mmCIF file of C-alpha atoms in Angstrom:
data_model
loop_
_atom_site.group_PDB
_atom_site.id
_atom_site.type_symbol
_atom_site.label_atom_id
_atom_site.label_comp_id
_atom_site.label_asym_id
_atom_site.label_seq_id
_atom_site.Cartn_x
_atom_site.Cartn_y
_atom_site.Cartn_z
ATOM 1 C CA MET H 1 -19.255 -36.880 -2.533
ATOM 2 C CA GLY H 2 -22.743 -35.302 -2.436
ATOM 3 C CA ILE H 3 -23.688 -31.973 -0.865
ATOM 4 C CA SER H 4 -22.283 -30.833 2.576
ATOM 5 C CA ALA H 5 -23.466 -28.961 5.580
ATOM 6 C CA ASP H 6 -21.347 -27.252 8.206
ATOM 7 C CA PRO H 7 -24.374 -25.745 10.238
ATOM 8 C CA THR H 8 -21.952 -24.227 13.177
ATOM 9 C CA TYR H 9 -23.917 -21.311 14.052
ATOM 10 C CA ARG H 10 -22.215 -17.981 15.537
ATOM 11 C CA SER H 11 -24.586 -15.409 16.959
ATOM 12 C CA GLY H 12 -21.904 -12.816 16.609
ATOM 13 C CA LEU H 13 -21.594 -13.663 12.828
ATOM 14 C CA TRP H 14 -25.040 -13.893 12.048
ATOM 15 C CA LYS H 15 -26.031 -11.128 9.824
ATOM 16 C CA TRP H 16 -28.408 -12.667 7.463
ATOM 17 C CA GLY H 17 -32.285 -11.890 7.500
ATOM 18 C CA GLY H 18 -33.544 -15.367 8.308
ATOM 19 C CA ILE H 19 -33.816 -16.987 11.819
ATOM 20 C CA PRO H 20 -30.704 -19.189 12.255
ATOM 21 C CA LYS H 21 -32.278 -22.478 13.029
ATOM 22 C CA GLU H 22 -34.945 -22.144 10.099
ATOM 23 C CA VAL H 23 -32.293 -21.350 7.578
ATOM 24 C CA LEU H 24 -29.656 -23.753 8.679
ATOM 25 C CA SER H 25 -32.510 -26.624 9.096
ATOM 26 C CA GLU H 26 -33.572 -25.970 5.277
ATOM 27 C CA LEU H 27 -29.893 -26.165 4.131
ATOM 28 C CA VAL H 28 -29.195 -29.496 6.027
ATOM 29 C CA ASN H 29 -32.315 -30.798 4.331
ATOM 30 C CA TYR H 30 -30.704 -30.780 1.035
ATOM 31 C CA SER H 31 -27.428 -32.175 2.210
ATOM 32 C CA THR H 32 -26.154 -35.747 2.081
ATOM 33 C CA VAL H 33 -23.044 -34.959 4.696
ATOM 34 C CA PHE H 34 -23.300 -33.460 7.608
ATOM 35 C CA ILE H 35 -19.977 -31.764 9.256
ATOM 36 C CA GLY H 36 -20.630 -30.933 12.794
ATOM 37 C CA GLY H 37 -21.083 -32.694 16.211
ATOM 38 C CA VAL H 38 -23.587 -32.957 19.070
ATOM 39 C CA ASN H 39 -23.563 -29.112 19.588
ATOM 40 C CA GLU H 40 -24.884 -28.444 16.047
ATOM 41 C CA ILE H 41 -27.197 -31.532 16.234
ATOM 42 C CA ASN H 42 -28.429 -30.324 19.646
ATOM 43 C CA GLU H 43 -29.335 -26.965 18.169
ATOM 44 C CA LEU H 44 -31.191 -28.294 15.128
ATOM 45 C CA LEU H 45 -33.045 -30.887 16.893
ATOM 46 C CA GLU H 46 -33.514 -29.049 20.191
ATOM 47 C CA THR H 47 -31.824 -32.045 22.005
ATOM 48 C CA ASN H 48 -29.550 -32.454 24.776
ATOM 49 C CA TYR H 49 -27.055 -35.243 23.880
ATOM 50 C CA SER H 50 -23.618 -35.332 25.465
ATOM 51 C CA TYR H 51 -20.078 -35.391 23.878
ATOM 52 C CA SER H 52 -19.938 -39.247 24.534
ATOM 53 C CA ASN H 53 -19.364 -41.472 21.484
ATOM 54 C CA GLU H 54 -22.528 -43.202 22.261
ATOM 55 C CA ASP H 55 -24.663 -40.066 22.561
ATOM 56 C CA PHE H 56 -22.799 -38.955 19.391
ATOM 57 C CA ILE H 57 -24.167 -42.105 17.640
ATOM 58 C CA GLU H 58 -27.585 -41.734 19.020
ATOM 59 C CA ALA H 59 -27.533 -37.878 17.897
ATOM 60 C CA SER H 60 -26.385 -38.756 14.448
ATOM 61 C CA LYS H 61 -29.343 -41.463 14.144
ATOM 62 C CA GLN H 62 -31.842 -39.181 15.150
ATOM 63 C CA LEU H 63 -30.398 -36.322 12.823
ATOM 64 C CA MET H 64 -30.754 -38.978 9.746
ATOM 65 C CA GLU H 65 -34.335 -39.691 11.021
ATOM 66 C CA THR H 66 -35.278 -36.251 10.825
ATOM 67 C CA TYR H 67 -33.408 -35.503 7.845
ATOM 68 C CA PRO H 68 -33.320 -38.761 5.488
ATOM 69 C CA THR H 69 -31.034 -37.206 2.947
ATOM 70 C CA ILE H 70 -28.083 -37.179 5.488
ATOM 71 C CA GLU H 71 -25.669 -40.247 4.849
ATOM 72 C CA LYS H 72 -22.794 -39.389 7.024
ATOM 73 C CA VAL H 73 -22.038 -37.309 9.999
ATOM 74 C CA PHE H 74 -18.449 -36.128 10.780
ATOM 75 C CA ASP H 75 -17.448 -34.533 13.939
ATOM 76 C CA LYS H 76 -14.046 -32.970 15.007
ATOM 77 C CA ILE H 77 -13.248 -33.508 18.715
ATOM 78 C CA ARG H 78 -10.676 -31.027 20.501
ATOM 79 C CA THR H 79 -9.043 -31.910 23.810
ATOM 80 C CA SER H 80 -7.359 -28.778 25.370
ATOM 81 C CA ILE H 81 -4.336 -29.878 27.543
ATOM 82 C CA ASN H 82 -3.570 -26.097 27.915
ATOM 83 C CA SER H 83 -3.884 -22.859 25.714
ATOM 84 C CA SER H 84 -1.018 -24.074 23.367
ATOM 85 C CA TRP H 85 -1.527 -27.688 23.323
ATOM 86 C CA HIS H 86 -4.537 -29.202 21.997
ATOM 87 C CA LYS H 87 -5.117 -32.810 20.508
ATOM 88 C CA ILE H 88 -7.516 -33.211 17.631
ATOM 89 C CA ARG H 89 -9.550 -36.270 16.227
ATOM 90 C CA ALA H 90 -12.458 -37.078 14.047
ATOM 91 C CA ARG H 91 -15.390 -39.390 14.477
ATOM 92 C CA MET H 92 -18.123 -40.432 12.119
ATOM 93 C CA TRP H 93 -21.254 -42.293 11.381
ATOM 94 C CA ASN H 94 -22.526 -43.449 8.463
ATOM 95 C CA GLY H 95 -25.679 -45.055 9.298
ATOM 96 C CA LYS H 96 -24.151 -48.471 9.696
ATOM 97 C CA GLU H 97 -20.710 -48.146 11.413
ATOM 98 C CA PHE H 98 -18.830 -45.479 13.941
ATOM 99 C CA LYS H 99 -15.335 -44.892 13.167
ATOM 100 C CA GLU H 100 -12.811 -42.541 15.029
ATOM 101 C CA THR H 101 -9.301 -41.397 14.048
ATOM 102 C CA LEU H 102 -6.291 -41.210 16.665
ATOM 103 C CA ASP H 103 -5.467 -37.935 18.130
ATOM 104 C CA LEU H 104 -3.085 -35.639 16.576
ATOM 105 C CA ASP H 105 -1.254 -33.600 19.306
ATOM 106 C CA ILE H 106 -0.560 -29.833 18.673
ATOM 107 C CA THR H 107 1.843 -28.701 20.946
ATOM 108 C CA HIS H 108 2.517 -25.034 19.495
ATOM 109 C CA ILE H 109 -0.767 -23.486 18.496
ATOM 110 C CA VAL H 110 -0.247 -20.186 16.625
ATOM 111 C CA ASP H 111 -4.063 -19.658 16.112
ATOM 112 C CA ARG H 112 -7.172 -21.378 16.001
ATOM 113 C CA ILE H 113 -9.243 -19.146 14.088
ATOM 114 C CA GLY H 114 -10.255 -20.991 10.917
ATOM 115 C CA THR H 115 -9.401 -24.584 12.221
ATOM 116 C CA GLY H 116 -12.971 -25.989 12.129
ATOM 117 C CA ASP H 117 -13.139 -24.603 8.263
ATOM 118 C CA ALA H 118 -9.900 -26.448 7.732
ATOM 119 C CA PHE H 119 -11.448 -29.421 9.102
ATOM 120 C CA ALA H 120 -14.681 -29.282 6.831
ATOM 121 C CA ALA H 121 -12.484 -28.478 3.667
ATOM 122 C CA GLY H 122 -10.241 -31.338 4.555
ATOM 123 C CA ILE H 123 -13.019 -33.559 4.941
ATOM 124 C CA ILE H 124 -14.689 -32.461 1.747
ATOM 125 C CA HIS H 125 -11.461 -32.904 -0.382
ATOM 126 C CA GLY H 126 -10.840 -36.250 1.283
ATOM 127 C CA LEU H 127 -14.226 -37.562 0.579
ATOM 128 C CA GLN H 128 -13.512 -36.640 -3.139
ATOM 129 C CA LYS H 129 -10.279 -38.815 -3.057
ATOM 130 C CA PHE H 130 -10.604 -41.367 -0.206
ATOM 131 C CA ASP H 131 -12.850 -43.716 1.834
ATOM 132 C CA ASP H 132 -14.455 -42.304 4.850
ATOM 133 C CA TYR H 133 -11.662 -43.268 7.204
ATOM 134 C CA LYS H 134 -9.057 -41.596 5.161
ATOM 135 C CA ALA H 135 -11.037 -38.687 4.482
ATOM 136 C CA MET H 136 -11.635 -38.162 8.283
ATOM 137 C CA GLN H 137 -7.675 -38.616 8.827
ATOM 138 C CA PHE H 138 -7.181 -35.902 6.185
ATOM 139 C CA GLY H 139 -9.591 -33.676 7.716
ATOM 140 C CA SER H 140 -8.063 -34.024 11.100
ATOM 141 C CA ALA H 141 -4.276 -33.416 9.733
ATOM 142 C CA ALA H 142 -5.648 -30.357 7.575
ATOM 143 C CA CYS H 143 -7.175 -28.855 10.962
ATOM 144 C CA ALA H 144 -4.109 -29.713 12.950
ATOM 145 C CA ILE H 145 -1.658 -28.065 10.319
ATOM 146 C CA LYS H 146 -4.253 -24.937 10.095
ATOM 147 C CA HIS H 147 -3.119 -24.341 13.839
ATOM 148 C CA THR H 148 0.326 -23.562 13.001
ATOM 149 C CA TYR H 149 -0.849 -20.398 10.479
ATOM 150 C CA LEU H 150 -1.934 -16.769 11.540
ATOM 151 C CA GLY H 151 -5.289 -15.906 10.410
ATOM 152 C CA ASP H 152 -8.288 -17.634 8.850
ATOM 153 C CA ILE H 153 -6.715 -19.307 6.101
ATOM 154 C CA ASN H 154 -4.967 -22.856 5.784
ATOM 155 C CA TYR H 155 -2.042 -22.153 3.812
ATOM 156 C CA ALA H 156 -0.991 -26.155 3.835
ATOM 157 C CA ASN H 157 -1.165 -28.089 0.552
ATOM 158 C CA GLU H 158 -2.429 -31.625 -0.132
ATOM 159 C CA LYS H 159 1.343 -32.908 0.035
ATOM 160 C CA GLU H 160 2.016 -31.088 3.264
ATOM 161 C CA VAL H 161 -1.264 -32.404 4.927
ATOM 162 C CA MET H 162 -0.671 -35.811 3.514
ATOM 163 C CA SER H 163 2.795 -35.859 5.073
ATOM 164 C CA ILE H 164 1.004 -35.357 8.441
ATOM 165 C CA LEU H 165 -1.525 -37.967 7.745
ATOM 166 C CA GLU H 166 1.377 -40.411 6.992
ATOM 167 C CA GLY H 167 2.905 -39.881 10.490
ATOM 168 C CA ASN H 168 5.158 -36.945 9.733
ATOM 169 C CA THR H 169 4.391 -34.698 12.947
ATOM 170 C CA THR H 170 8.119 -33.477 13.561
ATOM 171 C CA GLY H 171 7.437 -29.884 12.183
ATOM 172 C CA ARG H 172 10.421 -30.175 10.069
ATOM 173 C CA LEU H 173 9.701 -28.153 7.004
ATOM 174 C CA GLN H 174 9.576 -30.231 3.806
ATOM 175 C CA ARG H 175 11.399 -28.626 0.733
#
């Protein structure tokens, strides 16, 4: 799978002694998989790409030119319908092709904290077992199910995430 970087910067959480852009840039320089979207790319490259798929592809290309070790860029897209109903999907650029998953509806959000980490962990886990597209689906499903847990931890196991990936979005417990 390689080395992944999730350079999401939160100014209120940055307690480390370096300049964020410099530290994150150095970490990305050692990575082969970038888990972040246009916001993170704009921060690193000081660009102003929009959220469109076309700009995501262009931003990914520029990121790969600036950091030649990067082979794949994964991004999570959140569409908010209201405070307790969101849609989640993933997209990627691997230097040759763009791929995107379908939306997953999350209609009863318990907590959003940790959902980005659940997505990143799902991508990392998925890349160790699946092709890029299925890894994106796994990451999206892991992110979606995390919305149903209170707190910063995704308690779902692989079987539960796979169940969502396979289309079981009824919310029924599998025992």
